């Protein structure tokens, strides 16, 4: 047995930097962990240095943020109308996905969705009129995120749209999201034709009341956290793959649907609609993510990312410790597989609030739970495991509730630490759908996308300026 | 009742491993007995008496048998897995570690392996603050070889380290020996009773080698970084290092080495030395006067050589610093070309004490700063480890070619009478420094057959891979006068040029 | 590992190992086992122990400067051995700069039997801190397998052999104790080794003749030692019978060692292996008492 080690524990070295010195340690028989070091993202070194001198303070703040993320318990507590649920939602106001943006900068799908919403609300009689009014500044565009809402793809919300209400039982805060329209020609991909508007009206007049009645009939809120946790163990990752979640949701609702006093054909249509849409559960996962992440926002000195969102032009993030500030970079090209007849030249840049799923430890973070999604980039199931594993490098903790069977039920990477992203040059990995750049055509593919490092560098620098 | 026997043939496991294997098995629910023994005839008989059947297992006295008794198959199988895990190469600790994707940060490394205890940081200087801060936040002690960190950052990080109960060696720390492991540039010296605290890497190296050659070993050598004793940093790591050595059973005598510190910090260090409870030799290099009270266990000296002599004496060994001075005179200027900063400093002290004035890029005092490092003037000493000469190159201890090239130029100058050099052996240093240097020296001496003296101090320990004796021979054969410490080489140079200055 | 070679620098080699390396014609060994702080290599006739810094140097051992990492050696690999180095795979222990370390017990010239008795009592007192100074109670608590049955018979024979200077019970003890007990070196072997070393160290002061001591030590080794116990233990037993033991045991047996010195050695011994050091200490203590008739036949009363 050796004497008491000088520093109180046996020497085991982790080395970053000059290989020669690390080699020399191994040559002496000392066990060494090699750090795969590379310089931090360009422009971040100074900020990281300043933050390094506050590591204690930031660690405490991040611990608090992580605790709130873990404790969050999103529950579906009802369905309501956007105009009633969202603050200051007058008839001229449209919510949209991503960070703030004005009409001139909007991409095709977003413009199309605005046009469709304007038509839905009766603010214009034709697409041209809607576009002119938008261009003239007659409408008020606000990010969903700034009103406690989230929406996939274009994410456009107008006042008469029905919204899921998701309440975080732990902290008491609330988030809302639209109901998913399905695939093909839908508003969120920028389509605004008659069938789109008719469907939206049907959702408002039939689907929402049926689902609302069913929720009331159930008597108690629907435990979203539990549903998501189960779905994750059935091959979903909550962003691009929601088939299991949708099925579990229907199962929860089924007895109530059979009991409520609504016209039978309406119930049948509603049930058919939900069961025919593999992505129906997505909007609920997003609302759960928003309710979760919002509860961890506003903690001074915390470097945890509480929002990631794209508007088709920019990708924006928010940190807990920098309050409402958005930090943006150009939305990226998606690296994926295209449906027959389409190619990269048809693709719109990355768009949607659905990256709230990655922010809560799902989606790309949980790719190991849904290896099928790597088919989108021609990868193998091992790539999916590696993708999740590499995410642990940049998160503050691991989820206590969302676990991945193929990783031995290890919790998903939770709490993206902005400092770690710029320090290690590891960006959060995101799976997403690809929209056609022209409004109204719809989805043309799916794949992996990396947020712009610029956004994370900006956020890190801003955090370094705080006290 | 199920019996299991696990046999390992012709294999040794140390007693602790055997005990742990038995214990792991006994902790499984349903296991009533687990015994790990060498399969000697007596032990086999004992196991058989306990109801185990070893007839089918042909064991010999160099085999290990682990006998398990459990109340059912599943318990027995679980016990067997527990034992196999313990006996696997690398032991139970090896399981469950991800090796596929290497960690990119200290935090990530410690989350994967909680046994990591120390961070070795040698990244480019402008990233040092981040890495050291991250390492401390991850709960690691730190050895920071990188330089270029601001003094304020170093002070703040050292405060943070103290708050966390951790040790920050650095920034700009080139040498440490912790529990027998050499970090950075260090020599393979034997273990023994002297603990060293050094603000200067080559200073630590020279002292440790001189002690080793006198048969005195080193328990620990804690580097504190070149600026620990500045006013801003305040000696934070030095004081902490003294506390650690005070509590270390294997350390009987402590040596502290630094270039002249800030006066207030010096007093603080001397006071801390007084609390160590063991003899402490404090070597603040320089002629300096000792001010004020000095604790009884503390000896103040002004050179690496004196520190080594005193420390050895305290252990009951002796180092004789005397060296035969050259009889032949080779008048002219003295030029010093050094890889090790403290070795350069030590030599300059000797030359200055002889009344000569010196120009240098790392001068003894502000007045001595040389204007153009490329243009020697009068007596000139160049430290090739200084920033302006290491820009974009490896440290001269790894790549001495720049120094060797300068040697050639200086030797050609007829106004130069003596040249002093250092050669530092040990870990991470050049594998055969005497080869090229020897060539340059012998060529230079051939040109200036009788009017140039080359004095080389060879810093190395018997255990160093370069081979001290072979290196010495090479240099002597080349015509150099070789000593084992820098002060001696300087004294030879001074004597060779005729002593004091004008 | 990306380094091509791991090199350990040895700073001390035990004299018996060095002598053996200098005279043997054997050039190969097999790595039997490793831990972070030790590696054992067997040549068939001799087991070599490589130990890490601050781990006690064994009489068949070479100590390296490094504090850990000896599990770089791989179990089962073949090693090349010479007086210069020991190497297996990419792992090398360099011996050329190592100091020769004598580990032979002192003959304690100038000391008398009272000094031996005093040392015996002091050791038992220190070992029996929790259980009181009754030596047999200390043994029974520390090594329960020797408190009854064959183990007890063996211990009794051993103590009688030393007390009476009688080779016959010595042989009986060897037969009963060799290969008995837990640990990499079975406890029974450790007791025999301690007794043999004690005889070497204390024969002079207690008036035992050189010849008697030789005979007694020889009888403590069974004829078929290599069949009865592992190679490492056999190596250590043979060395102990020749008067070579680890440094800390030497201190216990050195009547010229101060209390501070042997107490420090005892403290180290108690932390060695999983009881091996403690067994050695017990063996030395009991030997001291019976060699000086200090036990007064108490040892027949144990086993309660």
PDB file of N, CA and C in Angstrom, chain C residues 204-275:
ATOM      1  N   UNK C 204      21.547 -15.522  18.872  1.00  0.00           N
ATOM      2  CA  UNK C 204      22.697 -15.063  19.659  1.00  0.00           C
ATOM      3  C   UNK C 204      22.295 -14.616  21.060  1.00  0.00           C
ATOM      4  N   UNK C 205      21.471 -13.594  21.170  1.00  0.00           N
ATOM      5  CA  UNK C 205      21.105 -13.081  22.500  1.00  0.00           C
ATOM      6  C   UNK C 205      20.458 -14.119  23.404  1.00  0.00           C
ATOM      7  N   UNK C 206      19.756 -15.086  22.834  1.00  0.00           N
ATOM      8  CA  UNK C 206      19.079 -16.058  23.708  1.00  0.00           C
ATOM      9  C   UNK C 206      19.901 -17.318  23.912  1.00  0.00           C
ATOM     10  N   UNK C 207      21.163 -17.280  23.506  1.00  0.00           N
ATOM     11  CA  UNK C 207      22.053 -18.398  23.813  1.00  0.00           C
ATOM     12  C   UNK C 207      21.852 -19.613  22.936  1.00  0.00           C
ATOM     13  N   UNK C 208      21.207 -19.449  21.780  1.00  0.00           N
ATOM     14  CA  UNK C 208      21.063 -20.596  20.875  1.00  0.00           C
ATOM     15  C   UNK C 208      22.311 -20.667  20.005  1.00  0.00           C
ATOM     16  N   UNK C 209      22.826 -21.876  19.804  1.00  0.00           N
ATOM     17  CA  UNK C 209      24.034 -21.996  19.000  1.00  0.00           C
ATOM     18  C   UNK C 209      23.700 -21.789  17.533  1.00  0.00           C
ATOM     19  N   UNK C 210      24.736 -21.430  16.761  1.00  0.00           N
ATOM     20  CA  UNK C 210      24.555 -21.229  15.322  1.00  0.00           C
ATOM     21  C   UNK C 210      23.983 -22.499  14.669  1.00  0.00           C
ATOM     22  N   UNK C 211      24.530 -23.619  15.024  1.00  0.00           N
ATOM     23  CA  UNK C 211      24.083 -24.886  14.415  1.00  0.00           C
ATOM     24  C   UNK C 211      22.625 -25.177  14.721  1.00  0.00           C
ATOM     25  N   UNK C 212      22.233 -24.980  15.984  1.00  0.00           N
ATOM     26  CA  UNK C 212      20.835 -25.213  16.371  1.00  0.00           C
ATOM     27  C   UNK C 212      19.922 -24.313  15.567  1.00  0.00           C
ATOM     28  N   UNK C 213      20.353 -23.060  15.439  1.00  0.00           N
ATOM     29  CA  UNK C 213      19.524 -22.097  14.710  1.00  0.00           C
ATOM     30  C   UNK C 213      19.363 -22.529  13.255  1.00  0.00           C
ATOM     31  N   UNK C 214      20.483 -22.944  12.646  1.00  0.00           N
ATOM     32  CA  UNK C 214      20.444 -23.395  11.248  1.00  0.00           C
ATOM     33  C   UNK C 214      19.464 -24.552  11.079  1.00  0.00           C
ATOM     34  N   UNK C 215      19.589 -25.496  11.961  1.00  0.00           N
ATOM     35  CA  UNK C 215      18.773 -26.706  11.866  1.00  0.00           C
ATOM     36  C   UNK C 215      17.301 -26.383  12.032  1.00  0.00           C
ATOM     37  N   UNK C 216      17.043 -25.558  13.035  1.00  0.00           N
ATOM     38  CA  UNK C 216      15.654 -25.186  13.304  1.00  0.00           C
ATOM     39  C   UNK C 216      15.040 -24.492  12.085  1.00  0.00           C
ATOM     40  N   UNK C 217      15.781 -23.532  11.552  1.00  0.00           N
ATOM     41  CA  UNK C 217      15.268 -22.796  10.371  1.00  0.00           C
ATOM     42  C   UNK C 217      15.019 -23.744   9.203  1.00  0.00           C
ATOM     43  N   UNK C 218      15.957 -24.634   8.995  1.00  0.00           N
ATOM     44  CA  UNK C 218      15.812 -25.556   7.868  1.00  0.00           C
ATOM     45  C   UNK C 218      14.557 -26.396   8.017  1.00  0.00           C
ATOM     46  N   UNK C 219      14.288 -26.806   9.273  1.00  0.00           N
ATOM     47  CA  UNK C 219      13.125 -27.666   9.517  1.00  0.00           C
ATOM     48  C   UNK C 219      11.803 -26.946   9.342  1.00  0.00           C
ATOM     49  N   UNK C 220      11.856 -25.643   9.361  1.00  0.00           N
ATOM     50  CA  UNK C 220      10.611 -24.892   9.178  1.00  0.00           C
ATOM     51  C   UNK C 220      10.160 -24.866   7.712  1.00  0.00           C
ATOM     52  N   UNK C 221      11.031 -25.367   6.839  1.00  0.00           N
ATOM     53  CA  UNK C 221      10.653 -25.473   5.428  1.00  0.00           C
ATOM     54  C   UNK C 221      10.360 -26.926   5.111  1.00  0.00           C
ATOM     55  N   UNK C 222       9.151 -27.230   4.682  1.00  0.00           N
ATOM     56  CA  UNK C 222       8.842 -28.616   4.306  1.00  0.00           C
ATOM     57  C   UNK C 222       9.616 -28.970   3.045  1.00  0.00           C
ATOM     58  N   UNK C 223       9.849 -30.278   2.864  1.00  0.00           N
ATOM     59  CA  UNK C 223      10.649 -30.718   1.714  1.00  0.00           C
ATOM     60  C   UNK C 223      10.002 -30.342   0.393  1.00  0.00           C
ATOM     61  N   UNK C 224       8.664 -30.531   0.334  1.00  0.00           N
ATOM     62  CA  UNK C 224       7.985 -30.275  -0.951  1.00  0.00           C
ATOM     63  C   UNK C 224       7.307 -28.904  -0.922  1.00  0.00           C
ATOM     64  N   UNK C 225       8.082 -27.918  -0.532  1.00  0.00           N
ATOM     65  CA  UNK C 225       7.536 -26.576  -0.345  1.00  0.00           C
ATOM     66  C   UNK C 225       6.811 -26.049  -1.593  1.00  0.00           C
ATOM     67  N   UNK C 226       7.388 -26.310  -2.759  1.00  0.00           N
ATOM     68  CA  UNK C 226       6.784 -25.746  -3.976  1.00  0.00           C
ATOM     69  C   UNK C 226       5.473 -26.404  -4.357  1.00  0.00           C
ATOM     70  N   UNK C 227       5.227 -27.570  -3.769  1.00  0.00           N
ATOM     71  CA  UNK C 227       3.947 -28.223  -4.043  1.00  0.00           C
ATOM     72  C   UNK C 227       2.897 -27.776  -3.019  1.00  0.00           C
ATOM     73  N   UNK C 228       3.406 -27.353  -1.858  1.00  0.00           N
ATOM     74  CA  UNK C 228       2.508 -27.100  -0.745  1.00  0.00           C
ATOM     75  C   UNK C 228       2.016 -25.655  -0.680  1.00  0.00           C
ATOM     76  N   UNK C 229       2.697 -24.786  -1.390  1.00  0.00           N
ATOM     77  CA  UNK C 229       2.256 -23.386  -1.355  1.00  0.00           C
ATOM     78  C   UNK C 229       2.681 -22.681  -2.630  1.00  0.00           C
ATOM     79  N   UNK C 230       2.159 -21.459  -2.825  1.00  0.00           N
ATOM     80  CA  UNK C 230       2.446 -20.721  -4.040  1.00  0.00           C
ATOM     81  C   UNK C 230       3.903 -20.302  -4.145  1.00  0.00           C
ATOM     82  N   UNK C 231       4.320 -20.010  -5.376  1.00  0.00           N
ATOM     83  CA  UNK C 231       5.729 -19.726  -5.626  1.00  0.00           C
ATOM     84  C   UNK C 231       6.210 -18.470  -4.896  1.00  0.00           C
ATOM     85  N   UNK C 232       5.371 -17.441  -4.848  1.00  0.00           N
ATOM     86  CA  UNK C 232       5.794 -16.211  -4.161  1.00  0.00           C
ATOM     87  C   UNK C 232       6.037 -16.486  -2.690  1.00  0.00           C
ATOM     88  N   UNK C 233       5.081 -17.160  -2.059  1.00  0.00           N
ATOM     89  CA  UNK C 233       5.217 -17.440  -0.637  1.00  0.00           C
ATOM     90  C   UNK C 233       6.428 -18.319  -0.372  1.00  0.00           C
ATOM     91  N   UNK C 234       6.661 -19.288  -1.263  1.00  0.00           N
ATOM     92  CA  UNK C 234       7.824 -20.166  -1.111  1.00  0.00           C
ATOM     93  C   UNK C 234       9.108 -19.349  -1.188  1.00  0.00           C
ATOM     94  N   UNK C 235       9.156 -18.426  -2.147  1.00  0.00           N
ATOM     95  CA  UNK C 235      10.335 -17.567  -2.276  1.00  0.00           C
ATOM     96  C   UNK C 235      10.573 -16.790  -0.981  1.00  0.00           C
ATOM     97  N   UNK C 236       9.516 -16.193  -0.456  1.00  0.00           N
ATOM     98  CA  UNK C 236       9.660 -15.378   0.740  1.00  0.00           C
ATOM     99  C   UNK C 236      10.030 -16.219   1.953  1.00  0.00           C
ATOM    100  N   UNK C 237       9.478 -17.424   2.055  1.00  0.00           N
ATOM    101  CA  UNK C 237       9.791 -18.316   3.164  1.00  0.00           C
ATOM    102  C   UNK C 237      11.268 -18.687   3.137  1.00  0.00           C
ATOM    103  N   UNK C 238      11.737 -19.047   1.966  1.00  0.00           N
ATOM    104  CA  UNK C 238      13.150 -19.434   1.847  1.00  0.00           C
ATOM    105  C   UNK C 238      14.056 -18.266   2.229  1.00  0.00           C
ATOM    106  N   UNK C 239      13.692 -17.077   1.753  1.00  0.00           N
ATOM    107  CA  UNK C 239      14.507 -15.904   2.073  1.00  0.00           C
ATOM    108  C   UNK C 239      14.481 -15.621   3.571  1.00  0.00           C
ATOM    109  N   UNK C 240      13.312 -15.776   4.186  1.00  0.00           N
ATOM    110  CA  UNK C 240      13.207 -15.526   5.628  1.00  0.00           C
ATOM    111  C   UNK C 240      14.056 -16.532   6.402  1.00  0.00           C
ATOM    112  N   UNK C 241      14.024 -17.773   5.938  1.00  0.00           N
ATOM    113  CA  UNK C 241      14.831 -18.789   6.623  1.00  0.00           C
ATOM    114  C   UNK C 241      16.312 -18.452   6.512  1.00  0.00           C
ATOM    115  N   UNK C 242      16.682 -17.730   5.461  1.00  0.00           N
ATOM    116  CA  UNK C 242      18.058 -17.297   5.305  1.00  0.00           C
ATOM    117  C   UNK C 242      18.328 -15.970   5.995  1.00  0.00           C
ATOM    118  N   UNK C 243      17.330 -15.420   6.633  1.00  0.00           N
ATOM    119  CA  UNK C 243      17.513 -14.180   7.387  1.00  0.00           C
ATOM    120  C   UNK C 243      17.212 -12.913   6.615  1.00  0.00           C
ATOM    121  N   UNK C 244      16.510 -13.016   5.475  1.00  0.00           N
ATOM    122  CA  UNK C 244      16.194 -11.817   4.690  1.00  0.00           C
ATOM    123  C   UNK C 244      14.696 -11.561   4.725  1.00  0.00           C
ATOM    124  N   UNK C 245      14.326 -10.385   5.207  1.00  0.00           N
ATOM    125  CA  UNK C 245      12.904 -10.051   5.320  1.00  0.00           C
ATOM    126  C   UNK C 245      12.681  -8.603   4.898  1.00  0.00           C
ATOM    127  N   UNK C 246      11.417  -8.175   4.791  1.00  0.00           N
ATOM    128  CA  UNK C 246      11.176  -6.772   4.434  1.00  0.00           C
ATOM    129  C   UNK C 246      11.678  -5.866   5.549  1.00  0.00           C
ATOM    130  N   UNK C 247      11.963  -4.657   5.174  1.00  0.00           N
ATOM    131  CA  UNK C 247      12.640  -3.710   6.040  1.00  0.00           C
ATOM    132  C   UNK C 247      11.943  -3.521   7.387  1.00  0.00           C
ATOM    133  N   UNK C 248      10.614  -3.476   7.351  1.00  0.00           N
ATOM    134  CA  UNK C 248       9.881  -3.206   8.587  1.00  0.00           C
ATOM    135  C   UNK C 248      10.027  -4.362   9.570  1.00  0.00           C
ATOM    136  N   UNK C 249      10.057  -5.593   9.057  1.00  0.00           N
ATOM    137  CA  UNK C 249      10.249  -6.738   9.944  1.00  0.00           C
ATOM    138  C   UNK C 249      11.665  -6.702  10.514  1.00  0.00           C
ATOM    139  N   UNK C 250      12.604  -6.292   9.683  1.00  0.00           N
ATOM    140  CA  UNK C 250      13.983  -6.113  10.172  1.00  0.00           C
ATOM    141  C   UNK C 250      14.022  -5.201  11.384  1.00  0.00           C
ATOM    142  N   UNK C 251      13.247  -4.115  11.306  1.00  0.00           N
ATOM    143  CA  UNK C 251      13.244  -3.178  12.437  1.00  0.00           C
ATOM    144  C   UNK C 251      12.706  -3.819  13.701  1.00  0.00           C
ATOM    145  N   UNK C 252      11.653  -4.614  13.533  1.00  0.00           N
ATOM    146  CA  UNK C 252      11.083  -5.277  14.707  1.00  0.00           C
ATOM    147  C   UNK C 252      12.113  -6.203  15.356  1.00  0.00           C
ATOM    148  N   UNK C 253      12.927  -6.840  14.499  1.00  0.00           N
ATOM    149  CA  UNK C 253      13.879  -7.828  14.994  1.00  0.00           C
ATOM    150  C   UNK C 253      15.205  -7.207  15.440  1.00  0.00           C
ATOM    151  N   UNK C 254      15.357  -5.918  15.232  1.00  0.00           N
ATOM    152  CA  UNK C 254      16.621  -5.251  15.558  1.00  0.00           C
ATOM    153  C   UNK C 254      16.554  -4.663  16.958  1.00  0.00           C
ATOM    154  N   UNK C 255      17.260  -5.290  17.887  1.00  0.00           N
ATOM    155  CA  UNK C 255      17.184  -4.831  19.264  1.00  0.00           C
ATOM    156  C   UNK C 255      17.810  -3.458  19.441  1.00  0.00           C
ATOM    157  N   UNK C 256      18.602  -3.036  18.480  1.00  0.00           N
ATOM    158  CA  UNK C 256      19.199  -1.700  18.562  1.00  0.00           C
ATOM    159  C   UNK C 256      18.248  -0.621  18.053  1.00  0.00           C
ATOM    160  N   UNK C 257      17.129  -1.008  17.480  1.00  0.00           N
ATOM    161  CA  UNK C 257      16.191  -0.005  16.966  1.00  0.00           C
ATOM    162  C   UNK C 257      15.451   0.650  18.117  1.00  0.00           C
ATOM    163  N   UNK C 258      15.299   1.967  18.024  1.00  0.00           N
ATOM    164  CA  UNK C 258      14.589   2.696  19.088  1.00  0.00           C
ATOM    165  C   UNK C 258      13.112   2.325  19.050  1.00  0.00           C
ATOM    166  N   UNK C 259      12.440   2.656  20.137  1.00  0.00           N
ATOM    167  CA  UNK C 259      10.998   2.409  20.202  1.00  0.00           C
ATOM    168  C   UNK C 259      10.296   3.120  19.050  1.00  0.00           C
ATOM    169  N   UNK C 260      10.725   4.371  18.834  1.00  0.00           N
ATOM    170  CA  UNK C 260      10.083   5.145  17.757  1.00  0.00           C
ATOM    171  C   UNK C 260      10.220   4.421  16.430  1.00  0.00           C
ATOM    172  N   UNK C 261      11.417   3.882  16.190  1.00  0.00           N
ATOM    173  CA  UNK C 261      11.675   3.222  14.911  1.00  0.00           C
ATOM    174  C   UNK C 261      10.844   1.961  14.755  1.00  0.00           C
ATOM    175  N   UNK C 262      10.843   1.062  15.773  1.00  0.00           N
ATOM    176  CA  UNK C 262      10.100  -0.182  15.571  1.00  0.00           C
ATOM    177  C   UNK C 262       8.593   0.048  15.641  1.00  0.00           C
ATOM    178  N   UNK C 263       8.180   1.067  16.433  1.00  0.00           N
ATOM    179  CA  UNK C 263       6.749   1.356  16.472  1.00  0.00           C
ATOM    180  C   UNK C 263       6.258   1.848  15.116  1.00  0.00           C
ATOM    181  N   UNK C 264       7.092   2.678  14.475  1.00  0.00           N
ATOM    182  CA  UNK C 264       6.744   3.171  13.138  1.00  0.00           C
ATOM    183  C   UNK C 264       6.678   1.997  12.158  1.00  0.00           C
ATOM    184  N   UNK C 265       7.662   1.085  12.278  1.00  0.00           N
ATOM    185  CA  UNK C 265       7.687  -0.085  11.396  1.00  0.00           C
ATOM    186  C   UNK C 265       6.453  -0.946  11.621  1.00  0.00           C
ATOM    187  N   UNK C 266       6.078  -1.096  12.880  1.00  0.00           N
ATOM    188  CA  UNK C 266       4.908  -1.917  13.192  1.00  0.00           C
ATOM    189  C   UNK C 266       3.653  -1.311  12.576  1.00  0.00           C
ATOM    190  N   UNK C 267       3.548   0.014  12.692  1.00  0.00           N
ATOM    191  CA  UNK C 267       2.384   0.682  12.121  1.00  0.00           C
ATOM    192  C   UNK C 267       2.308   0.444  10.613  1.00  0.00           C
ATOM    193  N   UNK C 268       3.456   0.519   9.942  1.00  0.00           N
ATOM    194  CA  UNK C 268       3.470   0.252   8.496  1.00  0.00           C
ATOM    195  C   UNK C 268       3.079  -1.187   8.211  1.00  0.00           C
ATOM    196  N   UNK C 269       3.627  -2.110   9.018  1.00  0.00           N
ATOM    197  CA  UNK C 269       3.362  -3.525   8.787  1.00  0.00           C
ATOM    198  C   UNK C 269       1.879  -3.842   8.861  1.00  0.00           C
ATOM    199  N   UNK C 270       1.223  -3.194   9.791  1.00  0.00           N
ATOM    200  CA  UNK C 270      -0.187  -3.504   9.955  1.00  0.00           C
ATOM    201  C   UNK C 270      -1.024  -3.077   8.762  1.00  0.00           C
ATOM    202  N   UNK C 271      -0.436  -2.249   7.905  1.00  0.00           N
ATOM    203  CA  UNK C 271      -1.193  -1.816   6.730  1.00  0.00           C
ATOM    204  C   UNK C 271      -0.826  -2.606   5.485  1.00  0.00           C
ATOM    205  N   UNK C 272       0.081  -3.559   5.626  1.00  0.00           N
ATOM    206  CA  UNK C 272       0.557  -4.270   4.436  1.00  0.00           C
ATOM    207  C   UNK C 272      -0.354  -5.428   4.073  1.00  0.00           C
ATOM    208  N   UNK C 273      -0.544  -5.583   2.762  1.00  0.00           N
ATOM    209  CA  UNK C 273      -1.337  -6.694   2.258  1.00  0.00           C
ATOM    210  C   UNK C 273      -2.672  -6.711   2.947  1.00  0.00           C
ATOM    211  N   UNK C 274      -3.262  -7.820   3.069  1.00  0.00           N
ATOM    212  CA  UNK C 274      -4.496  -7.871   3.828  1.00  0.00           C
ATOM    213  C   UNK C 274      -4.175  -8.704   5.055  1.00  0.00           C
ATOM    214  N   UNK C 275      -3.281  -8.209   5.863  1.00  0.00           N
ATOM    215  CA  UNK C 275      -2.948  -8.926   7.079  1.00  0.00           C
ATOM    216  C   UNK C 275      -1.587  -9.570   7.099  1.00  0.00           C
TER     217      UNK C 275
END
